[in-house]
Coordinates of C-alpha atoms in Angstrom, one line a residue:
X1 CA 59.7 47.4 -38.1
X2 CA 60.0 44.5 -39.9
X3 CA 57.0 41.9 -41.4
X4 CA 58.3 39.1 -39.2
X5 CA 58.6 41.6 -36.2
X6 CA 54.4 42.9 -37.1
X7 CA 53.6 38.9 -37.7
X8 CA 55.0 38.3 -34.4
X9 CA 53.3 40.5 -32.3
X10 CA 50.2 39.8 -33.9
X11 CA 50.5 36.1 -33.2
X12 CA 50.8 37.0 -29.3
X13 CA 47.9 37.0 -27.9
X14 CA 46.8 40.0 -25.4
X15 CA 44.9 37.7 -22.9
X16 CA 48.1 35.7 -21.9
X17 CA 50.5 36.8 -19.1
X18 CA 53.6 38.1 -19.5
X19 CA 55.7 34.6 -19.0
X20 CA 53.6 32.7 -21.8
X21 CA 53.3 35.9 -24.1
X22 CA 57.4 35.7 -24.2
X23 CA 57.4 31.7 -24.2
X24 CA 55.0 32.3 -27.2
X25 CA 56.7 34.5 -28.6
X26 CA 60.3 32.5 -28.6
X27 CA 57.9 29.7 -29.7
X28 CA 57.1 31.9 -32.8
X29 CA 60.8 33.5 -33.6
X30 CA 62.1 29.3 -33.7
X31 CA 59.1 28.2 -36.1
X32 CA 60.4 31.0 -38.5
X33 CA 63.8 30.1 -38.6
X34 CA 63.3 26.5 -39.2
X35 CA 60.8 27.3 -41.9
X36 CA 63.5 30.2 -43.4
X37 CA 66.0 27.1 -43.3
X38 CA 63.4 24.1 -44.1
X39 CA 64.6 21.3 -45.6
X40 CA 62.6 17.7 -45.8
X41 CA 65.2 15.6 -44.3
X42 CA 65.7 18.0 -41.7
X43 CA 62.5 19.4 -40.9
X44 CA 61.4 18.8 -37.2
X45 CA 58.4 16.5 -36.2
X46 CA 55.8 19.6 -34.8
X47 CA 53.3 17.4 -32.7
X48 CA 50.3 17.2 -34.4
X49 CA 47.5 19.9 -33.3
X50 CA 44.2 19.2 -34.5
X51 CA 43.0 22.7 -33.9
X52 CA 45.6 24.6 -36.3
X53 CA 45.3 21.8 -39.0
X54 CA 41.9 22.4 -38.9
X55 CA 41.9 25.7 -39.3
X56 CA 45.0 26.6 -41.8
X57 CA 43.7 24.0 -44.6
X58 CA 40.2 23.8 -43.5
X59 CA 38.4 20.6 -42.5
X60 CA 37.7 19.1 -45.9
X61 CA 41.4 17.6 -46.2
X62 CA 40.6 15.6 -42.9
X63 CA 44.3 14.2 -41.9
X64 CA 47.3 16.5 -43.1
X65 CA 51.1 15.8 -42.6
X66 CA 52.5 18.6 -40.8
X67 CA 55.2 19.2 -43.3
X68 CA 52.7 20.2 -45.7
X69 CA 51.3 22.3 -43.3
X70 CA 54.9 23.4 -42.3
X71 CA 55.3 24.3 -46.2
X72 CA 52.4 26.0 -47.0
X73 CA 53.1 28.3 -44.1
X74 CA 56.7 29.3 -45.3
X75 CA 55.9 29.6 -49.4
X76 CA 52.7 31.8 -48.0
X77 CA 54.7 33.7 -45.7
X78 CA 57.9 34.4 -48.2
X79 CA 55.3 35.3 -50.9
X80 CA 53.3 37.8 -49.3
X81 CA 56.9 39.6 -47.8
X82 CA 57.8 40.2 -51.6
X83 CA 54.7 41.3 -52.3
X84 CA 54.4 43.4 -49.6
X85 CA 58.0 45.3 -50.0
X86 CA 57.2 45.5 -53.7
X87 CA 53.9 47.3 -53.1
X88 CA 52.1 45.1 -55.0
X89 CA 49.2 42.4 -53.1
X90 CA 46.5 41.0 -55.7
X91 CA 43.3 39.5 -54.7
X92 CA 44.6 36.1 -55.1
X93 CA 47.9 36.9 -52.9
X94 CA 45.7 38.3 -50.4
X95 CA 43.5 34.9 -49.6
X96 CA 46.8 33.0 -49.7
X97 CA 48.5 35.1 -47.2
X98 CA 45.5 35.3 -44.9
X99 CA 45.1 31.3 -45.0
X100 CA 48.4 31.8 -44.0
X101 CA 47.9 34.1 -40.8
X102 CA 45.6 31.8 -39.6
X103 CA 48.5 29.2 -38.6
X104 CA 49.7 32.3 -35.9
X105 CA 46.1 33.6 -35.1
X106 CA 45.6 34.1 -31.7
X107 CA 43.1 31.9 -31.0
X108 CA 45.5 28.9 -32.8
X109 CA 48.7 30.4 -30.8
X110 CA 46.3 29.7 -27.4
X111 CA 45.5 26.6 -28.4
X112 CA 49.1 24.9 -29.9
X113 CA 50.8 26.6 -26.1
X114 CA 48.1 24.6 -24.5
X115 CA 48.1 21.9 -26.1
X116 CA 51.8 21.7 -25.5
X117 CA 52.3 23.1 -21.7
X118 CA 48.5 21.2 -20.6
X119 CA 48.2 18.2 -22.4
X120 CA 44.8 16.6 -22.5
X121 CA 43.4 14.1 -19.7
X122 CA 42.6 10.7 -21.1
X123 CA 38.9 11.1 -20.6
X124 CA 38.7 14.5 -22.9
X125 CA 40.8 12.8 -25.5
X126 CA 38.5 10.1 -25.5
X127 CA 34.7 11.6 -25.0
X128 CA 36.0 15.0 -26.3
X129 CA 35.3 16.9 -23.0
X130 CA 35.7 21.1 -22.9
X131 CA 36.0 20.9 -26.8
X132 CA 36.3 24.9 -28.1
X133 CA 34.0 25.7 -30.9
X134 CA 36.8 24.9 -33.4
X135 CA 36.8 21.7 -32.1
X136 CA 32.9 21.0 -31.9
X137 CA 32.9 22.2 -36.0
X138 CA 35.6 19.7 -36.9
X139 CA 34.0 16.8 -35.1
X140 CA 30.7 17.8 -37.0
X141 CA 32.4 17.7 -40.3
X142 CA 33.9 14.6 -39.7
X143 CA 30.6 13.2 -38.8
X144 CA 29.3 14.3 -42.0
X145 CA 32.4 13.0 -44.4
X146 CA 31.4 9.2 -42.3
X147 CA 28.2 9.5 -43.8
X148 CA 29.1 10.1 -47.2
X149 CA 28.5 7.5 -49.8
X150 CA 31.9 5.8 -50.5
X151 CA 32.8 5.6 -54.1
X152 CA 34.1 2.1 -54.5
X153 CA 31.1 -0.1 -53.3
X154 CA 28.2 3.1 -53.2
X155 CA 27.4 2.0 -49.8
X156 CA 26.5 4.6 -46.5
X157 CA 28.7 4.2 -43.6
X158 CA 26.8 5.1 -40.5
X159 CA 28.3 5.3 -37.4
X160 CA 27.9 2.8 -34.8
X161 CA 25.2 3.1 -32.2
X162 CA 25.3 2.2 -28.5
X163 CA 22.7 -0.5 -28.2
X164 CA 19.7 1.2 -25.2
X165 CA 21.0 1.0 -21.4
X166 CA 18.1 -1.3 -20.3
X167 CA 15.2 0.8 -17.8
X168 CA 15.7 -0.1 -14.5
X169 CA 12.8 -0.6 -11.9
X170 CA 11.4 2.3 -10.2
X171 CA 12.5 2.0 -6.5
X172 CA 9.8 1.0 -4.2
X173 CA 8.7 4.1 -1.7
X174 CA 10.5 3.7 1.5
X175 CA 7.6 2.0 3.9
X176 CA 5.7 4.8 5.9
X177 CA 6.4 5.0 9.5
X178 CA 4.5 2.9 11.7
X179 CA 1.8 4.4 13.9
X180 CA 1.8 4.9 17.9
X181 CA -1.2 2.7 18.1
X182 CA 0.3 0.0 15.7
X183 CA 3.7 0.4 18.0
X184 CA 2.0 -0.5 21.1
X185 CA -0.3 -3.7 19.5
X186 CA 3.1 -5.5 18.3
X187 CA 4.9 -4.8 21.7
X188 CA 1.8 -6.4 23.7
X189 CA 1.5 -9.3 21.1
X190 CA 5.1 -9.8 20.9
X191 CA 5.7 -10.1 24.8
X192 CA 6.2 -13.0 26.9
X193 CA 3.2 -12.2 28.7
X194 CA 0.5 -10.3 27.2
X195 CA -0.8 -8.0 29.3
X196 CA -5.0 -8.6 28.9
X197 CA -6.3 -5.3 30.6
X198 CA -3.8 -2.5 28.4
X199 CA -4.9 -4.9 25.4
X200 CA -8.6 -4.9 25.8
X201 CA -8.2 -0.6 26.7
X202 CA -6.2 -0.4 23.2
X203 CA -8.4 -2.5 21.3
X204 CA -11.8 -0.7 22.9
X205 CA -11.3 1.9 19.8
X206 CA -10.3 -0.3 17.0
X207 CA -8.2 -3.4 16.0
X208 CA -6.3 -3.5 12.7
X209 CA -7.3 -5.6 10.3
X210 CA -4.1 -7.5 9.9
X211 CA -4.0 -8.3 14.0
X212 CA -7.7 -8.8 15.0
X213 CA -7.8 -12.4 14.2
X214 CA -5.0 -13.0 16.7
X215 CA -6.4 -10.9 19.1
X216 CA -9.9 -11.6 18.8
X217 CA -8.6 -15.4 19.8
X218 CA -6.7 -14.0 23.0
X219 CA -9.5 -11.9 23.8
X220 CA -12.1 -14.9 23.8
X221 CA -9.9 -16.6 25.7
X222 CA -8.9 -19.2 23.5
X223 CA -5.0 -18.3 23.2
X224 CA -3.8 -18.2 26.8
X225 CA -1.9 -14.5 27.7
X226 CA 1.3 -16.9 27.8
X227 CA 2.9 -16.7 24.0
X228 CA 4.7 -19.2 24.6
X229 CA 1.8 -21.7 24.9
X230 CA 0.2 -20.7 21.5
X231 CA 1.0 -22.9 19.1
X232 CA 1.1 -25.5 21.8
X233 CA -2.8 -24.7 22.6
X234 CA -3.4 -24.7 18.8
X235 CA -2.5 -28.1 18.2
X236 CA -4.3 -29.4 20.9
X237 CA -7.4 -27.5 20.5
X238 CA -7.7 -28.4 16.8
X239 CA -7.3 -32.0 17.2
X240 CA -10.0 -32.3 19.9
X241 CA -12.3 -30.7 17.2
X242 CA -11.4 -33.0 14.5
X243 CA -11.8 -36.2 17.3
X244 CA -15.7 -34.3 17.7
X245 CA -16.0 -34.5 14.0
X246 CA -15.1 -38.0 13.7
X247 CA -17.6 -38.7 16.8
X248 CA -20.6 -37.0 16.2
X249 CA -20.9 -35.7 12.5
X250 CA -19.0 -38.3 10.4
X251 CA -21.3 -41.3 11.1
X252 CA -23.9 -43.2 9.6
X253 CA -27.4 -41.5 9.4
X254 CA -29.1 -44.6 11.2
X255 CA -26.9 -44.3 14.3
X256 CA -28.4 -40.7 14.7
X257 CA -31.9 -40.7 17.5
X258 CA -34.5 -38.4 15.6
X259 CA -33.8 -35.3 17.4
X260 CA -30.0 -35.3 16.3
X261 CA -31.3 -35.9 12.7
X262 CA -34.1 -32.9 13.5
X263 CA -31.2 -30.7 14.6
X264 CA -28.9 -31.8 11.7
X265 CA -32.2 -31.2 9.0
X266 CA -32.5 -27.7 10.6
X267 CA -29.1 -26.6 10.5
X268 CA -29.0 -27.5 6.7
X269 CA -32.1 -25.6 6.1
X270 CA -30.3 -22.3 8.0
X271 CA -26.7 -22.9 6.6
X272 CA -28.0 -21.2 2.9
X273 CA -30.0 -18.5 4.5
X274 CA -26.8 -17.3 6.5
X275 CA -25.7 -13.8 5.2
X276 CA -26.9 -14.0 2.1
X277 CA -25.6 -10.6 1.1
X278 CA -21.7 -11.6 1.8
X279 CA -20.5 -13.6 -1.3
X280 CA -17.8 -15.7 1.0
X281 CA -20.5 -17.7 2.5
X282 CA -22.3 -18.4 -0.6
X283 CA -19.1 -21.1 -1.4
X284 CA -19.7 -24.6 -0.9
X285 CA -16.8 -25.1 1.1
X286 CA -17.3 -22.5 3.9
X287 CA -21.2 -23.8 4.1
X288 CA -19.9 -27.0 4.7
X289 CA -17.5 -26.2 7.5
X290 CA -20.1 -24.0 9.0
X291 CA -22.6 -26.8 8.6
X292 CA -20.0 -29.3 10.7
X293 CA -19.0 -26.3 13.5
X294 CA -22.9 -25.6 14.2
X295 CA -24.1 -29.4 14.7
X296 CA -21.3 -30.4 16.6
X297 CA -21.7 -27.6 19.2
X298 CA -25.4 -28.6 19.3
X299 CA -24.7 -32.1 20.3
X300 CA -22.0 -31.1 22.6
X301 CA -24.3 -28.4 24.3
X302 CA -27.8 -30.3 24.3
X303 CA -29.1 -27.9 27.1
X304 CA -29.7 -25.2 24.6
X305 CA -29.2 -27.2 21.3
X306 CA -29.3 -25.5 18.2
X307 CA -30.9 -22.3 17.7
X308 CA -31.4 -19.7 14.9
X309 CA -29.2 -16.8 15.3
X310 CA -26.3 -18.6 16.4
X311 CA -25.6 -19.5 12.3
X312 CA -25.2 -16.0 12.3
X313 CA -22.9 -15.3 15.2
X314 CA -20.0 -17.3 13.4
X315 CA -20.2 -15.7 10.3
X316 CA -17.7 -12.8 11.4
X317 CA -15.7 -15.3 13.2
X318 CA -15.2 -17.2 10.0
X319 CA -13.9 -14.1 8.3
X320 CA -11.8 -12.9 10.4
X321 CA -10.2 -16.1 10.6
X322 CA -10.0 -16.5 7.2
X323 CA -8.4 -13.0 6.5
X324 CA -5.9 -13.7 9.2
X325 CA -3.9 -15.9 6.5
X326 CA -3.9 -13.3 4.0
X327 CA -3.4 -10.0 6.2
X328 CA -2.5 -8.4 2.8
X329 CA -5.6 -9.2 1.4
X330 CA -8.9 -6.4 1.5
X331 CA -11.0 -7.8 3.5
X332 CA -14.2 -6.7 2.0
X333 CA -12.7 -6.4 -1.7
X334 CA -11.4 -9.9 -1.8
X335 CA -12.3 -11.3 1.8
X336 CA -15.7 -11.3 1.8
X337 CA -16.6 -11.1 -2.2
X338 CA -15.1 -14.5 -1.6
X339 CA -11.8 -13.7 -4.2
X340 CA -10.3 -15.3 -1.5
X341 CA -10.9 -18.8 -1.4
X342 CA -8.9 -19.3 -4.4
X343 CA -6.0 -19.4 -2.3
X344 CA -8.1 -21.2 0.7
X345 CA -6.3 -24.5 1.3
X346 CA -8.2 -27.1 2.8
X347 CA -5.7 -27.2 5.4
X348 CA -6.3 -23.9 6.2
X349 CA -9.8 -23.9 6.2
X350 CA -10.1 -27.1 8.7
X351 CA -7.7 -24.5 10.9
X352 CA -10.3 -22.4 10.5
X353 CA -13.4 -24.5 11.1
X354 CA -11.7 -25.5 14.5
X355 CA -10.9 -21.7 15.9
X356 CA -14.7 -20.8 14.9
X357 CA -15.8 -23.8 16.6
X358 CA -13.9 -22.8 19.9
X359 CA -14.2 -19.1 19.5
X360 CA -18.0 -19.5 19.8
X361 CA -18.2 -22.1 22.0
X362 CA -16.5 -18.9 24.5
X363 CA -18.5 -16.5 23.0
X364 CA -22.3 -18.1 23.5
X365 CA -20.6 -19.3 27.5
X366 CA -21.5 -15.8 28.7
X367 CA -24.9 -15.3 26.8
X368 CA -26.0 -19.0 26.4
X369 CA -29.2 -18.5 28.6
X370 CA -30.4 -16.3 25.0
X371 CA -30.6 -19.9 23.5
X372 CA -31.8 -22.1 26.1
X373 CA -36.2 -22.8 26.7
X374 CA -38.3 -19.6 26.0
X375 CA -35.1 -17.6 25.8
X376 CA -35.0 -15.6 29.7
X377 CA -31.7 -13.8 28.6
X378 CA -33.6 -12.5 25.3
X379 CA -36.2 -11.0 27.0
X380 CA -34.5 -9.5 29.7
X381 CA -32.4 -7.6 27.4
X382 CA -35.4 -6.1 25.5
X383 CA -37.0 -5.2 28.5
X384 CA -34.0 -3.6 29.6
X385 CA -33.6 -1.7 26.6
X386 CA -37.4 -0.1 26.8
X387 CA -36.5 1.0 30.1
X388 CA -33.1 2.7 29.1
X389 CA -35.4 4.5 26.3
X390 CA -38.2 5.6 28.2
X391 CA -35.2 7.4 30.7
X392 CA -33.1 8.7 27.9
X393 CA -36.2 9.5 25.1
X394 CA -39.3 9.7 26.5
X395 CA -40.8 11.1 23.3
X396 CA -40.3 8.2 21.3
X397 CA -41.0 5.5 23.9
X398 CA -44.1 7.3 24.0
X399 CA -44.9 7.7 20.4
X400 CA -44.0 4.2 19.5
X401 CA -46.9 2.7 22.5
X402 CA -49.1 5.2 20.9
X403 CA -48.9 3.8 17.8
X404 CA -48.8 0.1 19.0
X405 CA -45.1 -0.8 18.7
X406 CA -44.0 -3.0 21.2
X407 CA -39.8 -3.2 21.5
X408 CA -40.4 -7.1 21.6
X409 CA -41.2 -7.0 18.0
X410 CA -38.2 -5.5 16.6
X411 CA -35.8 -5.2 19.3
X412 CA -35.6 -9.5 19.9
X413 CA -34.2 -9.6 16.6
X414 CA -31.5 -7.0 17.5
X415 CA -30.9 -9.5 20.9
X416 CA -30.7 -12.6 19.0
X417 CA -28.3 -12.1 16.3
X418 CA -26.6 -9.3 18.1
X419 CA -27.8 -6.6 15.2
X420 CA -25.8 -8.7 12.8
X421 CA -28.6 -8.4 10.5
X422 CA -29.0 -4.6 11.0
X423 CA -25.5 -3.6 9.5
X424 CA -22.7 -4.9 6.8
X425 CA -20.4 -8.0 8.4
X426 CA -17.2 -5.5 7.9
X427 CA -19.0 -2.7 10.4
X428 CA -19.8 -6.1 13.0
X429 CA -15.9 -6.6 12.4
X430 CA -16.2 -2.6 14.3
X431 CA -18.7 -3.8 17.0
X432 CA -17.1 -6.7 17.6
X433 CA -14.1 -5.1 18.5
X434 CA -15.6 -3.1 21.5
X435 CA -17.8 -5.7 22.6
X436 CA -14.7 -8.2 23.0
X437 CA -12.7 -5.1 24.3
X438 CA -15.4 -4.8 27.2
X439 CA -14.7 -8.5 28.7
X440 CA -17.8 -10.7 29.6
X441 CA -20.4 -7.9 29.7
X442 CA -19.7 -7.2 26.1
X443 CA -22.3 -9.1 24.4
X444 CA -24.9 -9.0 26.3
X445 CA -24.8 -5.3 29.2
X446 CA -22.7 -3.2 26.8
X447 CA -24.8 -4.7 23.4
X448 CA -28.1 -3.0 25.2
X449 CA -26.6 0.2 25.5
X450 CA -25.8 0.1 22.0
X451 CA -29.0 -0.8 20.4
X452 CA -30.9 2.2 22.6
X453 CA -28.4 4.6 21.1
X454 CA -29.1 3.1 17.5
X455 CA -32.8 3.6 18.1
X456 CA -32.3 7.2 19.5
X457 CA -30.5 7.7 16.3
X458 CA -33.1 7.7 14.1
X459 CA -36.1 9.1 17.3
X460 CA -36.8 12.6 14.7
X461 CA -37.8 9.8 11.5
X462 CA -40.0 7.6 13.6
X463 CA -41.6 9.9 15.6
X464 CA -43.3 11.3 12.1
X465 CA -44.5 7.8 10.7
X466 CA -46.9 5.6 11.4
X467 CA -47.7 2.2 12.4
X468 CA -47.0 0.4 9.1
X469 CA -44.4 2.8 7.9
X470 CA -42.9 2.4 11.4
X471 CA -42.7 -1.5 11.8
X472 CA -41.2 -1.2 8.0
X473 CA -38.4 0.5 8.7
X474 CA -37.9 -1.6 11.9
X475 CA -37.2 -4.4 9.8
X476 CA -34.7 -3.1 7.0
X477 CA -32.9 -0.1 8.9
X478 CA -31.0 1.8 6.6
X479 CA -27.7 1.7 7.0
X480 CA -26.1 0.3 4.0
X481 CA -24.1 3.5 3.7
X482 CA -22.6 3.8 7.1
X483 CA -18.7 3.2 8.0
X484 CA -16.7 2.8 10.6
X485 CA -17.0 6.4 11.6
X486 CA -20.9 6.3 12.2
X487 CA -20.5 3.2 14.2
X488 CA -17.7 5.1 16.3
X489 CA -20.0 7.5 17.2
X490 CA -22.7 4.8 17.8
X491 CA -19.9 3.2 20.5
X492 CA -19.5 6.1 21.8
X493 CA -22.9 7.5 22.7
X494 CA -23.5 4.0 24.5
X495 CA -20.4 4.3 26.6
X496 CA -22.2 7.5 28.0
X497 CA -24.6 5.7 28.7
X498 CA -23.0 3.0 30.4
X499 CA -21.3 5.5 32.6
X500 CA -24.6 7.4 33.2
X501 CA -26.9 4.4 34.1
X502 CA -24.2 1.2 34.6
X503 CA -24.3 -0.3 37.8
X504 CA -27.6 1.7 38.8
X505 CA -30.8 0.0 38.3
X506 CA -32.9 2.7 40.1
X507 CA -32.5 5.0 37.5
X508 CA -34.1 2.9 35.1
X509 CA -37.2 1.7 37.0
X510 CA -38.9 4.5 36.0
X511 CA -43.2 4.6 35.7
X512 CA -44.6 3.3 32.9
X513 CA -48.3 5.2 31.7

């Protein structure tokens, strides 16, 4: 068998199938004879393989013409035939003659038949894509000669970099899925017609924060159930107010008889005193406004007048109204820390001076017999509430007579400001809620109900103390810590008791020892 024959067969690669070994190997037989019949002029244009350049004269050369290439293979192939007829093969002859194998290796045969039957797609030519490991050595090399120092100036060539793809944002999280309960308070408030009776059941364990103002005003009876009519009734409403400012408070302080100036004095005496724990009402705007609302109502209501309490019953009206501008505001973060009022306009806060003033003109309708001479709706509500405790715990009725307690002394407090002074405005927000929710018996049937169950809260605690430990506690009950959830259970131990003794007076006239 002759060398060419061997050389042949050894080019072929095994892995192929049987059409590309013989297409290979015809490939093979016609490089031979033109290389045994080579001439320069006449030598065929090979097309230009990267992998079989790289590997015959290695990858320090970087380009090579493929007739070099083409005559280094023949004077490397005719040499080694002598040499291997003739027995002889040095050391030297043996490096040249496997440089020269290397052209017909089987790994280079592969790659020259598919380079030639699968050309490659633009985007592999371009980015390199499904390189061999011929290939990734050759591109690393070339790397390596670009950052060599060139000879004629001495200065490194680096290769250019791709300026940073700027960060995008981080998308937002999708918005979480609205609630049942939230569902059913924008159907009612976004209907023609709200329906009163399925919005005071809904609202009876809650409102959220971001609807209350609105629905506090509906549920006062200050926006009509008609939608319609709302901004209609706004307009109106708020312009009567400012014709009652412009009539009774900005005048001259010698057209004023000296009970108006007695009632003005004492309201600005009050004004300051009014939550002094809530930052919001320390501003001088708000005390202002609240200032205006409170002797206005006292000259338009001179049956009762002013009396002290009522500064405190618009205090939550004033926030809520407030935070109805901003429902994406905290309400006790930024709300009522007064953060707030930064963004207060003052055409927003005359908007809100004239809802207060309206809102509690409604509110003290159903209870305004608690402000008029010696108070009869005050102390009917305190006797009420000692009956409902001596029925529900006599224990404590009777310890508190025993130590000379009488509910008049703490519980009028609890009447007059409606326990505003007994928790944190943001849990009145809470209370508020239910007592609106329950329609005109809220404030004053409902509130009684409430205050025995906050007494009958704390029955184990006073029952051990005494008279001057007692009447202390009275006055500064402790529930700074409480939330929403404590005054949940406070509504709802009152309801039981609404249902158990609402509507039946007998059971309360009980005998007093």
């Amino acid at each position: 068998m002759s060398s060419s024959h061997q050389q042949q067969q050894q080019a072929t690669p095994r892995g192929l199938p049987g059409f590309l070994r013989r297409t290979l190997r015809t490939s093979t037989a016609e490089q031979e004879n033109n290389a045994l019949d080579y001439s320069p002029s006449s030598a065929p244009k090979s097309p230009a393989v990267p992998d079989s350049i790289t590997d015959t004269v290695g990858v320090q050369s970087g380009n090579v013409d493929n007739d070099n290439v083409d005559m280094a293979n023949r004077s490397s192939r005719s040499k080694s035939d002598s040499q291997i007829d003739d027995g002889r093969m040095t050391q030297t002859d043996n490096e040249t003659n496997q440089n020269s194998l290397t052209l017909t290796s089987p790994g280079s045969a592969k790659r020259h038949l598919r380079a030639v039957a699968f050309p490659p797609l633009p985007y592999e030519q371009e980015f390199g894509g499904n390189n061999s490991d011929d290939d990734v050595v050759g591109d690393v090399d070339k790397q390596s000669q670009s950052l060599s120092v060139a000879s004629t100036n001495n200065v490194i060539s680096t290769p250019m970099i791709a300026p940073p793809q700027p960060q995008t944002e981080a998308t937002a999280p999708p918005p979480q899925p609205k609630s049942y309960k939230e569902i059913q308070y924008e159907t009612m408030l976004n209907s023609t017609i709200i329906p009163l009776r399925d919005l005071r059941k809904l609202s009876w364990n809650g409102i959220p924060a971001h609807h209350r103002s609105k629905i506090w005003k509906i549920l006062l009876s200050y926006l009509p159930a008609n939608t319609s009519r709302h901004q209609s009734t706004l307009t109106r409403k708020r312009n009567e107010y400012k014709d009652a400012i412009q009539q009774h408070y900005d005048i001259p302080d010698d057209s004023r008889t000296n009970s108006e100036q007695e009632t003005l004095r004492q309201v600005l005496v009050d004004v300051p005193r009014t939550a002094p724990e809530v930052p919001l009402f320390h501003n001088d705007r708000v005390r202002r406004c609240l200032s205006r609302l409170l002797y206005i109502w006292a000259m338009r209501h001179p049956a009762s007048s002013y009396v002290q309490g009522i500064n405190d019953l618009a205090t939550p009206l004033i926030a809520v109204f407030i935070s109805g501008y901003f429902p994406n505001k905290d309400v006790e973060e930024e709300v009522l820390s007064g953060e707030v009022m930064i963004d207060v306009t003052d055409a927003i806060l005359e908007e809100v001076e004239a809802d207060t003033y309206w809102c509690l003109t409604n509110l003290l309708a159903g209870i305004q017999d608690h402000y008029t001479s010696d108070q009869p709706g005050m102390q009917r509500m305190v006797m009420r509430l000692e009956d409902l405790v001596n029925r529900i715990d006599a224990d404590l009725a009777g310890h508190l007579r025993e130590t000379g307690i009488e509910f008049l002394q703490f519980a009028f407090k609890w009447m007059n400001c409606l326990l505003l002074r007994e928790f944190r405005l943001q849990r009145v927000m809470r209370l508020w809620d239910t007592y609106l929710s329950e329609g005109d018996g809220g404030f004053e049937d409902f509130h009684v109900y409430v205050c025995a169950s906050f007494l009958v809260h704390f029955s184990a605690e006073l029952q051990q103390m005494g008279f001057d430990e007692l009447f202390q506690f009275m006055q500064n009950m402790p529930t700074d810590d409480w939330t929403d959830r404590e005054i949940e259970i406070l509504l709802s131990s009152a309801f039981v008791l609404s249902t158990l003794f609402g509507g039946s007076e007998a059971h309360l006239n009980v005998v007093r020892h």
